Structures are given as C-alpha cells and as structure tokens.
Short mmCIF file of C-alpha atoms in Angstrom, two decimals:
data_model
loop_
_atom_site.label_atom_id
_atom_site.label_comp_id
_atom_site.label_asym_id
_atom_site.label_seq_id
_atom_site.Cartn_x
_atom_site.Cartn_y
_atom_site.Cartn_z
CA MET A 21 -13.72 154.17 137.48
CA THR A 22 -14.90 155.94 140.60
CA PHE A 23 -18.25 155.37 142.23
CA ALA A 24 -19.17 158.97 141.43
CA ALA A 25 -18.43 158.37 137.74
CA VAL A 26 -20.58 155.23 137.70
CA LEU A 27 -23.39 157.16 139.33
CA GLN A 28 -23.06 159.94 136.77
CA HIS A 29 -23.28 157.45 133.89
CA LEU A 30 -26.33 155.81 135.40
CA GLN A 31 -28.00 159.18 135.91
CA ALA A 32 -27.39 160.03 132.26
CA LEU A 33 -28.91 156.72 131.16
CA GLU A 34 -31.88 157.25 133.43
CA ALA A 35 -32.38 160.81 132.15
CA CYS A 36 -32.59 159.39 128.63
CA GLY A 37 -35.17 156.83 129.70
CA LEU A 38 -32.90 153.89 128.95
CA ILE A 39 -32.81 152.61 132.50
CA ARG A 40 -34.90 152.91 135.60
CA SER A 41 -33.62 152.76 139.13
CA GLU A 42 -35.18 152.21 142.49
CA LYS A 43 -33.63 152.85 145.87
CA ILE A 44 -34.57 150.65 148.77
CA GLY A 45 -32.68 151.50 151.91
CA ARG A 46 -29.03 151.86 150.96
CA VAL A 47 -29.35 149.81 147.79
CA ARG A 48 -30.18 151.36 144.42
CA THR A 49 -31.25 148.81 141.82
CA CYS A 50 -31.09 149.69 138.13
CA ARG A 51 -32.89 147.90 135.36
CA ILE A 52 -32.99 148.40 131.62
CA GLU A 53 -36.08 150.12 130.27
CA PRO A 54 -36.75 148.42 126.91
CA ALA A 55 -39.25 151.08 125.82
CA GLY A 56 -36.49 153.66 126.08
CA LEU A 57 -34.90 152.19 122.99
CA ALA A 58 -38.08 152.42 120.91
CA PRO A 59 -37.43 155.92 119.51
CA LEU A 60 -33.99 154.78 118.44
CA ALA A 61 -35.41 151.69 116.77
CA ASP A 62 -38.00 153.86 115.03
CA TRP A 63 -35.33 156.19 113.77
CA ILE A 64 -33.21 153.39 112.47
CA ALA A 65 -36.17 151.74 110.77
CA GLU A 66 -37.31 154.98 109.16
CA ARG A 67 -33.90 155.61 107.66
CA ARG A 68 -32.49 152.17 107.24
CA ILE A 69 -35.39 150.47 105.49
CA PRO A 70 -35.66 153.01 102.65
CA ALA A 71 -31.87 153.06 102.30
CA GLU A 72 -31.82 149.25 102.08
CA ARG A 73 -34.54 149.34 99.46
CA HIS A 74 -32.77 152.01 97.44
CA LEU A 75 -29.50 150.09 97.43
CA ASP A 76 -31.30 146.94 96.30
CA ARG A 77 -32.91 148.87 93.46
CA LEU A 78 -29.50 150.29 92.58
CA GLY A 79 -28.31 146.70 92.16
CA GLN A 80 -31.24 145.94 89.83
CA ILE A 81 -30.59 149.02 87.73
CA LEU A 82 -26.88 148.27 87.50
CA ALA A 83 -27.77 144.78 86.33
CA GLU A 84 -30.29 146.09 83.79
CA THR A 85 -27.75 148.45 82.28
CA ASP A 86 -25.01 145.84 81.94
CA GLN A 87 -24.27 145.86 78.23
CA PRO A 88 -24.16 142.10 77.72
CA PRO A 89 -26.27 141.14 80.74
CA PRO A 90 -24.27 138.50 82.61
CA LYS A 91 -26.79 136.03 83.93
CA ASN A 92 -24.62 134.31 86.48
CA GLN A 93 -24.07 136.82 89.26
CA ASN A 94 -26.80 139.40 89.10
CA GLN A 95 -28.93 138.04 91.86
CA GLU A 96 -26.66 137.52 94.83
CA LYS A 97 -25.88 140.87 96.34
CA ASP A 98 -23.86 139.71 99.29
CA GLU A 99 -21.88 137.02 97.57
CA PRO A 100 -18.18 137.83 97.71
CA GLN A 101 -17.00 137.61 94.14
CA MET B 25 -30.46 167.11 127.80
CA ASN B 26 -33.63 165.12 128.13
CA GLN B 27 -35.08 164.77 131.57
CA SER B 28 -37.17 161.73 130.71
CA ALA B 29 -37.81 159.29 127.93
CA PRO B 30 -38.36 161.11 124.61
CA GLU B 31 -42.02 161.36 123.84
CA LYS B 32 -43.93 162.63 120.87
CA ASP B 33 -44.37 166.24 121.83
CA GLU B 34 -41.19 166.81 123.73
CA HIS B 35 -38.22 168.62 122.35
CA SER B 36 -35.79 165.79 122.14
CA VAL B 37 -33.11 164.63 119.78
CA ILE B 38 -31.80 161.15 119.20
CA HIS B 39 -28.42 160.44 117.68
CA SER B 40 -27.91 157.24 115.82
CA THR B 41 -25.65 155.56 113.30
CA PHE B 42 -26.31 152.63 111.05
CA THR B 43 -24.33 150.87 108.34
CA ILE B 44 -25.53 148.94 105.32
CA GLU B 45 -23.28 146.85 103.12
CA ARG B 46 -23.90 145.57 99.62
CA THR B 47 -21.72 143.87 97.04
CA TYR B 48 -22.50 144.50 93.39
CA PRO B 49 -20.99 142.58 90.47
CA GLN B 50 -20.30 145.85 88.65
CA SER B 51 -17.09 147.87 88.89
CA PRO B 52 -16.63 150.78 91.33
CA GLU B 53 -16.70 153.09 88.29
CA ARG B 54 -20.15 151.84 87.34
CA VAL B 55 -21.49 152.08 90.90
CA PHE B 56 -20.03 155.54 91.35
CA HIS B 57 -21.66 156.67 88.11
CA ALA B 58 -25.02 155.52 89.46
CA PHE B 59 -24.55 157.95 92.37
CA ALA B 60 -23.20 160.78 90.22
CA ASP B 61 -25.55 160.76 87.25
CA LYS B 62 -28.82 162.58 87.84
CA ALA B 63 -30.94 160.42 85.54
CA THR B 64 -29.62 157.22 87.11
CA VAL B 65 -30.11 158.53 90.65
CA ARG B 66 -33.65 159.41 89.77
CA ARG B 67 -34.28 155.86 88.61
CA TRP B 68 -33.03 154.00 91.66
CA ARG B 69 -33.64 156.42 94.50
CA ILE B 70 -36.41 158.81 93.54
CA GLU B 71 -38.85 156.92 91.36
CA GLY B 72 -40.57 153.72 92.26
CA ASP B 73 -41.50 154.45 95.85
CA GLY B 74 -45.04 155.30 94.87
CA PHE B 75 -44.43 158.95 95.67
CA ALA B 76 -45.65 161.86 93.61
CA ILE B 77 -42.48 163.79 92.78
CA ALA B 78 -42.84 167.58 92.92
CA GLU B 79 -39.18 168.45 92.50
CA PHE B 80 -35.85 166.77 91.95
CA SER B 81 -32.82 168.98 91.43
CA PHE B 82 -29.36 167.46 91.58
CA ASP B 83 -25.89 169.00 91.31
CA PHE B 84 -23.16 166.45 91.88
CA ARG B 85 -20.12 168.39 93.07
CA VAL B 86 -18.73 169.34 96.48
CA GLY B 87 -20.88 172.20 97.69
CA GLY B 88 -23.60 171.25 95.24
CA GLY B 89 -26.62 169.38 96.39
CA GLU B 90 -30.03 167.94 95.90
CA VAL B 91 -33.54 169.13 96.60
CA SER B 92 -36.29 166.54 96.42
CA ARG B 93 -39.93 167.16 97.23
CA PHE B 94 -42.48 164.39 97.10
CA SER B 95 -45.64 163.17 98.75
CA TYR B 96 -47.43 159.92 99.14
CA GLY B 97 -51.12 159.31 98.71
CA GLY B 98 -52.12 162.95 99.23
CA GLY B 99 -50.15 163.11 102.47
CA PRO B 100 -47.91 165.98 103.54
CA GLU B 101 -44.99 166.94 101.36
CA VAL B 102 -41.68 165.36 102.27
CA ARG B 103 -38.68 167.53 101.53
CA LEU B 104 -35.06 166.44 101.35
CA ASP B 105 -32.22 168.98 101.14
CA ALA B 106 -28.78 167.47 100.60
CA GLN B 107 -25.31 168.88 100.12
CA PHE B 108 -22.26 167.00 98.89
CA GLN B 109 -19.38 167.38 101.33
CA ASP B 110 -16.74 165.17 99.79
CA ILE B 111 -16.40 163.31 96.49
CA VAL B 112 -13.53 160.98 95.57
CA PRO B 113 -14.33 159.50 92.15
CA ASP B 114 -15.02 155.76 92.24
CA GLN B 115 -14.21 155.63 95.96
CA ARG B 116 -16.20 157.88 98.27
CA ILE B 117 -19.19 160.20 98.46
CA VAL B 118 -20.09 162.11 101.63
CA PHE B 119 -23.27 164.14 101.84
CA SER B 120 -25.31 165.79 104.54
CA TYR B 121 -29.07 166.00 104.29
CA ARG B 122 -32.07 167.36 106.10
CA MET B 123 -35.55 165.87 105.92
CA ALA B 124 -38.83 167.52 106.74
CA VAL B 125 -42.46 166.42 106.52
CA GLY B 126 -44.63 169.41 105.82
CA PRO B 127 -43.42 172.16 108.16
CA GLN B 128 -41.96 169.66 110.61
CA PRO B 129 -38.19 169.04 110.51
CA MET B 130 -37.48 165.33 110.92
CA SER B 131 -33.76 164.83 110.92
CA ALA B 132 -30.33 165.94 109.85
CA SER B 133 -27.88 163.29 108.73
CA LEU B 134 -24.38 162.75 107.46
CA THR B 135 -24.03 159.86 105.03
CA THR B 136 -20.81 158.30 103.80
CA VAL B 137 -20.82 155.95 100.81
CA GLU B 138 -17.57 154.03 100.39
CA LEU B 139 -16.79 151.92 97.33
CA THR B 140 -14.02 149.34 97.40
CA PRO B 141 -13.13 146.79 94.72
CA SER B 142 -14.26 143.29 95.62
CA GLY B 143 -13.16 140.70 93.11
CA ASP B 144 -14.61 141.88 89.81
CA GLY B 145 -17.27 143.86 91.64
CA THR B 146 -17.72 146.50 94.26
CA ARG B 147 -18.31 146.46 97.96
CA LEU B 148 -20.46 149.38 99.02
CA THR B 149 -20.59 150.55 102.61
CA TYR B 150 -23.32 153.04 103.44
CA THR B 151 -22.99 154.70 106.85
CA GLU B 152 -25.56 157.18 108.07
CA GLN B 153 -25.06 159.24 111.23
CA GLY B 154 -28.07 161.25 112.19
CA ALA B 155 -29.87 163.50 114.58
CA PHE B 156 -33.56 162.64 114.75
CA PHE B 157 -35.69 165.50 115.95
CA ASP B 158 -38.63 165.65 118.31
CA GLY B 159 -42.24 165.49 117.36
CA VAL B 160 -41.82 163.45 114.22
CA ASP B 161 -42.37 160.10 115.79
CA SER B 162 -46.09 160.35 115.23
CA ALA B 163 -47.80 157.05 114.76
CA GLN B 164 -49.66 158.44 111.76
CA GLY B 165 -46.52 159.47 109.91
CA ARG B 166 -44.88 156.18 110.64
CA GLU B 167 -47.89 154.22 109.51
CA GLU B 168 -48.08 156.14 106.24
CA GLY B 169 -44.40 155.65 105.68
CA THR B 170 -44.58 151.98 106.42
CA ARG B 171 -47.60 151.48 104.21
CA GLY B 172 -45.79 153.24 101.39
CA LEU B 173 -42.79 151.02 101.91
CA LEU B 174 -44.77 147.83 101.93
CA GLU B 175 -46.71 148.79 98.82
CA ALA B 176 -43.50 149.73 97.04
CA LEU B 177 -42.01 146.42 98.12
CA GLY B 178 -45.01 144.56 96.78
CA ALA B 179 -44.78 146.36 93.45
CA GLU B 180 -41.07 145.66 93.26
CA LEU B 181 -41.58 141.97 93.96
CA GLN B 182 -44.26 141.78 91.27
CA LYS B 183 -41.90 143.33 88.75
CA SER B 184 -39.03 141.04 89.54
CA LYS B 185 -41.09 137.86 89.20
#
C-alpha cells in the first residue's frame, strides 16, 4: 500500500467524521472519533431491535400453533437441537 | 460524499448491514409458512407493537409486496413499502423495503431471510443491508420509537408470565 493510498483512506474516514487528524510540524496524528459512529449505531438499533423483537414473537407464535404443543424445547431459541 | 460527520439536517446517507440468527424447534416448512401467510405475518410482525394499523396489504410472490401504514400514540404515520425479490420455498426469502415517517423517507433496505434445517428445527439467518437517509435521526422520533418498543416489550413480558 502506498503512502498516497493510506492518505486517501484516512481522508475518506475523516470526511465521514470517523476519525480526526491534527498536523503538528511534519507529523499528522489521527485519532478515532467515537461520536462519528453514533449515527451508525442509531441506525442499527432502529432496525435491529424491532427485527429481534419480531423474530422472538415469531418463535412464540410458532410454538402456540404447534398442534400437540411440545413443552420441552419451546423456550430456548438459540439452543442447537 | 459527506464533508463532515452526518448531522440531523444534512443530506447524508449511512450504509449498514446487520445479521440476526434464531433457531426455532419447528421445521423450515413451518417457519417459511409464517413468512408467507398473510394472517400469520400480521400476528407476529404487524400486531402487538402498540401501533394503530391503518393498512396492511400483503402479496407473497416475487414482484409482489407489502404496504403497511401505522402510527403510534397519535404520532406521524409510519409507512413501509416492501417488494419480494426472491422466494425459494422453505429456504430463502429476499425482499427490499422502504420506510418513511410522515413525509420523511427514512431508509431503503434489502433483507435476506435464510432457513436451514438444524436438527429437528430451523436455523434462521436474517440479514439486513440498508441505506439510512438524512434528517431522520431526530431525537424526538427516536424517543417515540424507543418508548413504543419498551412498552411493547413490557406488554409482551406480562403476557408470557
């Protein structure tokens, strides 16, 4: 990877607000900007949480509609069976 | 491209992907049916969130889609427009969807639901890839959404006691 390529990547990250950089003399120091990730976290939460809830409710409804309701394995959703 | 960190009123777009996995004790056929049958979909995905449902149309075939309109606590109407892109019975469902709150577009997503046999049950993998539009990250909207979620969660926990 060339220096120019590294610089281009860092500029892209900075443009997105994910990092901040500061140049002192000949040295440019980059640091991660945690707040830059907040919109991403918001997006994921807004989509992921309802989707998680829906899939849990799907599990409940599947269990309810089992003809003879098996009582042994309805609860554990992540148990490999 | 963005010139700075995305903020509320800027025209920005965020791309993101997330994956959720679940294992159900029922067969892939049963789980698939729960995604394909309108009445069943309505039960697990549309009702029970505490939303007032204004519309729910559902046409499960490639090229067909879903339109859902609902609101929460007198808030703005949320509209979901979905289209099925790929359906492999008992194995895979791919749909795209757009969400808007009132006149404000929120996001466009592509969701893939994969069903694989796991013992006597089914492993479900839900992958959503999305573009999240500008201006929707308002604290008010998020607070309303979160409150709705928490109240729905509380109601669900009460029921399952």
